[in-house]
């Protein structure tokens, strides 16, 4: 069933666990994520980035995700991840996502506030919740000059006050993608942010972070964790292995085993995030 992340994250914040936000761009990945949530009796956030939904087929793919979520016995929120413009967020709100992220983290603070506020005003009027970002969580494969810009607690406070955003993604040394090395999370900074911020906090770049660090981050206020790269790696590895056998040619013989591979990755994350049996 579809449940707003407003409800999912409030409960996670109160009970000290995190809801996993898993990216999808195709049917098998969606099936694997949803199956894991059902098996673990866990709430989840099913999300697409701009690039993913554009690849997957915009309305057509979103509608299929929505049907999966509606028919599932798990609690699922549908989120636009890393929306880069007002227009993209507006499209997502108009087409039925129940939360959107507007990522103005590469802008100046004032520009980020202005864009995020514009999205919040539009989304809130239509009962859709919004995630903003402070600090920069780089993607080494995309960003030429990789720089980590950590969130400043005072700026976080100002950003929330001026925009009315519902959730805040914070840069605390976390990094997106593969080959990220061993990101060192700045827990002192997270603690300071948590002391001044009273809305749910989000950790991006959730792949490859040790379970210990994940649990520590959750104990310090993180209640949504985004995971994408570990799903992509598992997908690509499984596909390569399956295609080694040249006799396997039926699309469903090639693709079906991937559901289970994705399900396993998501199950493990749910275990670490502590959201098992939280429905
Ligand atoms: O928004 C999506 C994520 O932050 C995922 O990060 O690809 O490092 O898991 P990741
Ligand atoms: Zn992200």
Tab-separated table of C-alpha atoms and ligand atoms in Angstrom:
chain	number	residue	atom	x	y	z
A	1	UNK	CA	0.000	0.000	0.000
A	2	UNK	CA	1.118	3.559	-0.537
A	3	UNK	CA	1.967	5.432	2.655
A	4	UNK	CA	3.473	8.926	2.739
A	5	UNK	CA	7.072	9.195	3.880
A	6	UNK	CA	5.818	11.891	6.258
A	7	UNK	CA	4.251	9.067	8.264
A	8	UNK	CA	7.019	6.512	7.615
A	9	UNK	CA	9.850	8.814	8.674
A	10	UNK	CA	8.061	10.222	11.716
A	11	UNK	CA	7.649	6.698	13.059
A	12	UNK	CA	11.248	5.826	12.164
A	13	UNK	CA	12.465	8.924	13.992
A	14	UNK	CA	10.471	8.045	17.105
A	15	UNK	CA	11.506	4.366	17.095
A	16	UNK	CA	15.167	4.949	16.098
A	17	UNK	CA	15.454	3.066	12.836
A	18	UNK	CA	15.842	4.158	9.216
A	19	UNK	CA	13.665	3.579	6.178
A	20	UNK	CA	15.650	2.461	3.124
A	21	UNK	CA	15.118	4.465	-0.064
A	22	UNK	CA	15.999	2.210	-3.002
A	23	UNK	CA	16.400	3.382	-6.594
A	24	UNK	CA	14.787	1.567	-9.485
A	25	UNK	CA	14.857	1.965	-13.241
A	26	UNK	CA	13.382	-1.304	-14.386
A	27	UNK	CA	10.829	-3.981	-13.658
A	28	UNK	CA	13.179	-6.596	-12.169
A	29	UNK	CA	14.725	-4.139	-9.726
A	30	UNK	CA	11.272	-2.939	-8.683
A	31	UNK	CA	10.095	-6.520	-8.165
A	32	UNK	CA	13.164	-7.390	-6.082
A	33	UNK	CA	12.853	-4.300	-3.857
A	34	UNK	CA	9.130	-4.792	-3.238
A	35	UNK	CA	9.545	-8.529	-2.581
A	36	UNK	CA	12.219	-7.821	0.051
A	37	UNK	CA	10.019	-5.237	1.786
A	38	UNK	CA	7.143	-7.722	1.914
A	39	UNK	CA	9.278	-10.570	3.169
A	40	UNK	CA	10.810	-8.387	5.874
A	41	UNK	CA	7.516	-6.692	6.746
A	42	UNK	CA	9.331	-3.389	6.325
A	43	UNK	CA	8.333	0.074	5.140
A	44	UNK	CA	10.411	1.302	2.177
A	45	UNK	CA	10.773	4.204	-0.193
A	46	UNK	CA	10.836	3.273	-3.874
A	47	UNK	CA	12.505	5.996	-5.871
A	48	UNK	CA	13.728	7.074	-9.277
A	49	UNK	CA	16.256	9.769	-10.043
A	50	UNK	CA	15.584	12.091	-12.997
A	51	UNK	CA	17.902	10.014	-15.205
A	52	UNK	CA	16.281	6.758	-14.141
A	53	UNK	CA	12.691	7.804	-14.779
A	54	UNK	CA	13.630	9.409	-18.104
A	55	UNK	CA	15.281	6.151	-19.174
A	56	UNK	CA	12.475	3.961	-17.848
A	57	UNK	CA	9.632	5.754	-19.604
A	58	UNK	CA	8.266	8.605	-17.461
A	59	UNK	CA	4.471	8.181	-16.898
A	60	UNK	CA	4.381	4.584	-18.143
A	61	UNK	CA	7.075	3.386	-15.762
A	62	UNK	CA	5.861	5.525	-12.878
A	63	UNK	CA	2.367	4.046	-13.259
A	64	UNK	CA	3.788	0.530	-13.073
A	65	UNK	CA	5.736	1.411	-9.893
A	66	UNK	CA	2.580	2.869	-8.458
A	67	UNK	CA	0.587	-0.289	-9.154
A	68	UNK	CA	3.301	-2.370	-7.469
A	69	UNK	CA	3.123	-0.107	-4.429
A	70	UNK	CA	-0.686	-0.047	-4.289
A	71	UNK	CA	-0.997	-3.810	-4.516
A	72	UNK	CA	1.812	-4.572	-2.079
A	73	UNK	CA	1.193	-5.434	1.557
A	74	UNK	CA	4.352	-3.481	2.449
A	75	UNK	CA	4.158	0.257	3.157
A	76	UNK	CA	5.705	2.082	0.225
A	77	UNK	CA	6.327	5.765	-0.525
A	78	UNK	CA	7.089	6.799	-4.117
A	79	UNK	CA	9.848	9.403	-4.288
A	80	UNK	CA	11.538	11.474	-6.986
A	81	UNK	CA	15.215	11.367	-6.061
A	82	UNK	CA	17.593	14.244	-6.911
A	83	UNK	CA	15.133	16.425	-8.834
A	84	UNK	CA	17.299	19.158	-10.359
A	85	UNK	CA	14.673	21.686	-11.450
A	86	UNK	CA	11.267	23.039	-10.453
A	87	UNK	CA	9.835	21.660	-13.712
A	88	UNK	CA	10.982	18.099	-12.972
A	89	UNK	CA	9.587	18.233	-9.427
A	90	UNK	CA	6.323	19.692	-10.741
A	91	UNK	CA	6.062	16.823	-13.227
A	92	UNK	CA	6.568	14.325	-10.388
A	93	UNK	CA	3.984	16.015	-8.136
A	94	UNK	CA	1.458	16.229	-10.980
A	95	UNK	CA	1.963	12.564	-11.847
A	96	UNK	CA	1.455	11.045	-8.424
A	97	UNK	CA	4.794	10.763	-6.596
A	98	UNK	CA	4.108	11.327	-2.914
A	99	UNK	CA	7.451	12.910	-2.172
A	100	UNK	CA	10.067	14.767	-4.198
A	101	UNK	CA	13.649	15.702	-3.535
A	102	UNK	CA	14.858	18.999	-4.915
A	103	UNK	CA	18.626	18.981	-5.015
A	104	UNK	CA	19.984	22.508	-5.022
A	105	UNK	CA	23.146	21.471	-3.215
A	106	UNK	CA	25.454	22.710	-5.967
A	107	UNK	CA	23.950	26.212	-5.775
A	108	UNK	CA	24.672	29.019	-3.333
A	109	UNK	CA	22.658	28.814	-0.117
A	110	UNK	CA	20.340	31.650	-1.220
A	111	UNK	CA	19.687	30.082	-4.632
A	112	UNK	CA	19.112	26.694	-3.011
A	113	UNK	CA	16.608	28.298	-0.599
A	114	UNK	CA	14.771	30.046	-3.443
A	115	UNK	CA	14.446	26.911	-5.601
A	116	UNK	CA	13.547	24.630	-2.692
A	117	UNK	CA	10.890	27.081	-1.456
A	118	UNK	CA	9.326	27.211	-4.927
A	119	UNK	CA	9.075	23.392	-4.950
A	120	UNK	CA	7.783	23.259	-1.355
A	121	UNK	CA	5.024	25.803	-2.111
A	122	UNK	CA	3.846	23.851	-5.137
A	123	UNK	CA	4.151	20.405	-3.532
A	124	UNK	CA	2.576	21.232	-0.161
A	125	UNK	CA	-0.542	22.649	-1.828
A	126	UNK	CA	-0.956	19.195	-3.342
A	127	UNK	CA	-0.101	17.236	-0.163
A	128	UNK	CA	3.285	16.096	-1.431
A	129	UNK	CA	6.284	16.277	0.908
A	130	UNK	CA	9.714	17.600	-0.024
A	131	UNK	CA	13.322	16.719	0.765
A	132	UNK	CA	16.054	19.346	0.353
A	133	UNK	CA	19.823	19.082	0.631
A	134	UNK	CA	22.483	21.054	2.431
A	135	UNK	CA	26.160	20.297	1.934
A	136	UNK	CA	27.391	18.531	-1.162
A	137	UNK	CA	27.404	14.745	-1.555
A	138	UNK	CA	29.628	14.320	-4.618
A	139	UNK	CA	29.516	11.582	-7.262
A	140	UNK	CA	33.185	10.958	-8.175
A	141	UNK	CA	32.291	9.444	-11.580
A	142	UNK	CA	30.293	12.558	-12.550
A	143	UNK	CA	31.816	15.478	-10.678
A	144	UNK	CA	35.063	16.616	-12.255
A	145	UNK	CA	36.403	18.361	-9.214
A	146	UNK	CA	35.268	16.109	-6.444
A	147	UNK	CA	34.733	18.131	-3.331
A	148	UNK	CA	32.848	17.276	-0.224
A	149	UNK	CA	31.058	20.253	1.208
A	150	UNK	CA	29.838	19.482	4.687
A	151	UNK	CA	26.530	20.850	5.958
A	152	UNK	CA	26.766	23.707	8.430
A	153	UNK	CA	24.261	23.397	11.328
A	154	UNK	CA	23.340	27.097	11.260
A	155	UNK	CA	22.767	26.974	7.494
A	156	UNK	CA	20.613	23.866	7.963
A	157	UNK	CA	18.462	25.746	10.475
A	158	UNK	CA	18.118	28.778	8.176
A	159	UNK	CA	17.332	26.529	5.176
A	160	UNK	CA	14.519	24.750	7.021
A	161	UNK	CA	13.043	27.972	8.404
A	162	UNK	CA	13.050	29.749	5.030
A	163	UNK	CA	11.851	26.852	2.865
A	164	UNK	CA	9.487	24.822	5.080
A	165	UNK	CA	11.097	21.654	3.703
A	166	UNK	CA	9.970	18.357	5.328
A	167	UNK	CA	13.197	16.306	5.304
A	168	UNK	CA	16.818	17.328	5.089
A	169	UNK	CA	19.616	15.445	3.319
A	170	UNK	CA	22.928	16.391	4.886
A	171	UNK	CA	26.439	16.198	3.522
A	172	UNK	CA	28.607	14.904	6.352
A	173	UNK	CA	31.454	13.330	4.371
A	174	UNK	CA	29.228	10.823	2.543
A	175	UNK	CA	29.830	10.191	-1.160
A	176	UNK	CA	27.713	8.779	-4.021
A	177	UNK	CA	28.531	5.864	-6.291
A	178	UNK	CA	31.302	3.310	-6.637
A	179	UNK	CA	34.988	3.850	-6.028
A	180	UNK	CA	34.189	6.217	-3.227
A	181	UNK	CA	37.052	4.945	-1.061
A	182	UNK	CA	36.129	4.748	2.583
A	183	UNK	CA	34.087	7.847	3.293
A	184	UNK	CA	34.632	9.145	6.795
A	185	UNK	CA	31.347	10.324	8.245
A	186	UNK	CA	31.627	13.421	10.422
A	187	UNK	CA	29.561	12.318	13.416
A	188	UNK	CA	30.393	15.428	15.478
A	189	UNK	CA	28.820	17.515	12.755
A	190	UNK	CA	25.804	15.219	12.519
A	191	UNK	CA	25.320	15.520	16.262
A	192	UNK	CA	25.395	19.324	16.062
A	193	UNK	CA	22.936	19.323	13.159
A	194	UNK	CA	20.583	17.009	15.030
A	195	UNK	CA	20.642	19.324	18.060
A	196	UNK	CA	19.288	22.261	16.036
A	197	UNK	CA	17.121	20.524	13.436
A	198	UNK	CA	13.785	18.926	14.241
A	199	UNK	CA	12.843	17.333	10.912
A	200	UNK	CA	13.888	13.853	9.698
A	201	UNK	CA	17.470	13.687	8.408
A	202	UNK	CA	18.515	11.795	5.286
A	203	UNK	CA	21.799	10.076	4.410
A	204	UNK	CA	22.656	9.786	0.712
A	205	UNK	CA	25.391	7.540	-0.673
A	206	UNK	CA	24.240	4.637	1.510
A	207	UNK	CA	26.142	1.979	-0.501
A	208	UNK	CA	29.423	0.788	0.906
A	209	UNK	CA	29.080	2.376	4.347
A	210	UNK	CA	29.891	-0.055	7.163
A	211	UNK	CA	27.003	-1.400	9.257
A	212	UNK	CA	28.632	0.155	12.313
A	213	UNK	CA	28.639	3.634	10.782
A	214	UNK	CA	25.082	3.177	9.512
A	215	UNK	CA	23.857	2.229	12.981
A	216	UNK	CA	25.732	5.122	14.562
A	217	UNK	CA	24.233	7.554	12.028
A	218	UNK	CA	20.747	6.210	12.810
A	219	UNK	CA	21.338	6.680	16.534
A	220	UNK	CA	22.181	10.315	15.733
A	221	UNK	CA	18.979	11.147	13.876
A	222	UNK	CA	19.304	9.723	10.343
A	223	UNK	CA	15.992	8.071	9.466
A	224	UNK	CA	16.079	7.731	5.659
A	225	UNK	CA	19.024	6.118	3.881
A	226	UNK	CA	19.408	6.124	0.088
A	227	UNK	CA	20.918	3.083	-1.625
A	228	UNK	CA	21.526	2.713	-5.332
A	229	UNK	CA	25.051	1.614	-6.303
A	230	UNK	CA	24.955	-1.698	-4.433
A	231	UNK	CA	21.801	-2.597	-6.374
A	232	UNK	CA	23.419	-1.627	-9.673
A	233	UNK	CA	26.563	-3.638	-8.925
A	234	UNK	CA	24.534	-6.710	-7.972
A	235	UNK	CA	22.367	-6.337	-11.090
A	236	UNK	CA	25.339	-6.011	-13.455
A	237	UNK	CA	27.283	-8.891	-11.864
A	238	UNK	CA	24.288	-11.234	-12.018
A	239	UNK	CA	23.525	-10.323	-15.621
A	240	UNK	CA	27.125	-10.985	-16.704
A	241	UNK	CA	27.071	-14.378	-15.037
A	242	UNK	CA	23.720	-15.367	-16.539
A	243	UNK	CA	24.790	-14.335	-20.046
A	244	UNK	CA	27.943	-16.451	-19.874
A	245	UNK	CA	25.674	-19.353	-20.845
A	246	UNK	CA	24.930	-18.589	-24.489
A	247	UNK	CA	22.037	-21.044	-24.514
A	248	UNK	CA	20.052	-18.801	-22.183
A	249	UNK	CA	18.156	-16.596	-24.605
A	250	UNK	CA	14.610	-16.163	-23.290
A	251	UNK	CA	14.264	-12.695	-21.744
A	252	UNK	CA	12.485	-14.144	-18.715
A	253	UNK	CA	15.212	-16.745	-18.191
A	254	UNK	CA	17.796	-13.962	-18.325
A	255	UNK	CA	15.956	-11.469	-16.156
A	256	UNK	CA	14.079	-13.529	-13.574
A	257	UNK	CA	17.071	-14.566	-11.429
A	258	UNK	CA	17.884	-10.889	-11.017
A	259	UNK	CA	14.798	-10.346	-8.804
A	260	UNK	CA	16.323	-12.590	-6.161
A	261	UNK	CA	19.721	-10.952	-6.347
A	262	UNK	CA	18.179	-7.514	-5.790
A	263	UNK	CA	15.922	-8.872	-3.069
A	264	UNK	CA	18.935	-10.186	-1.172
A	265	UNK	CA	20.729	-6.815	-1.236
A	266	UNK	CA	17.607	-5.023	-0.005
A	267	UNK	CA	16.911	-7.629	2.697
A	268	UNK	CA	20.404	-7.105	4.137
A	269	UNK	CA	19.976	-3.328	4.165
A	270	UNK	CA	16.588	-3.579	5.867
A	271	UNK	CA	18.209	-5.735	8.550
A	272	UNK	CA	20.951	-3.158	9.172
A	273	UNK	CA	18.579	-0.185	9.042
A	274	UNK	CA	16.389	-1.811	11.725
A	275	UNK	CA	13.147	-1.427	9.759
A	276	UNK	CA	12.305	-5.160	9.764
A	277	UNK	CA	8.816	-5.808	11.195
A	278	UNK	CA	8.073	-2.095	11.500
A	279	UNK	CA	4.824	-2.184	9.515
B	1	LIG	O1	20.199	9.185	-4.111
B	1	LIG	C1	20.691	8.054	-4.160
B	1	LIG	C2	21.796	7.708	-3.331
B	1	LIG	O2	22.280	8.698	-2.548
B	1	LIG	C3	22.497	6.434	-3.484
B	1	LIG	O3	23.872	6.476	-3.210
B	1	LIG	O4	24.576	5.056	-5.072
B	1	LIG	O5	26.124	5.518	-3.202
B	1	LIG	O6	24.144	4.066	-2.863
B	1	LIG	P1	24.733	5.202	-3.601
B	2	LIG	ZN1	21.758	10.697	-3.518
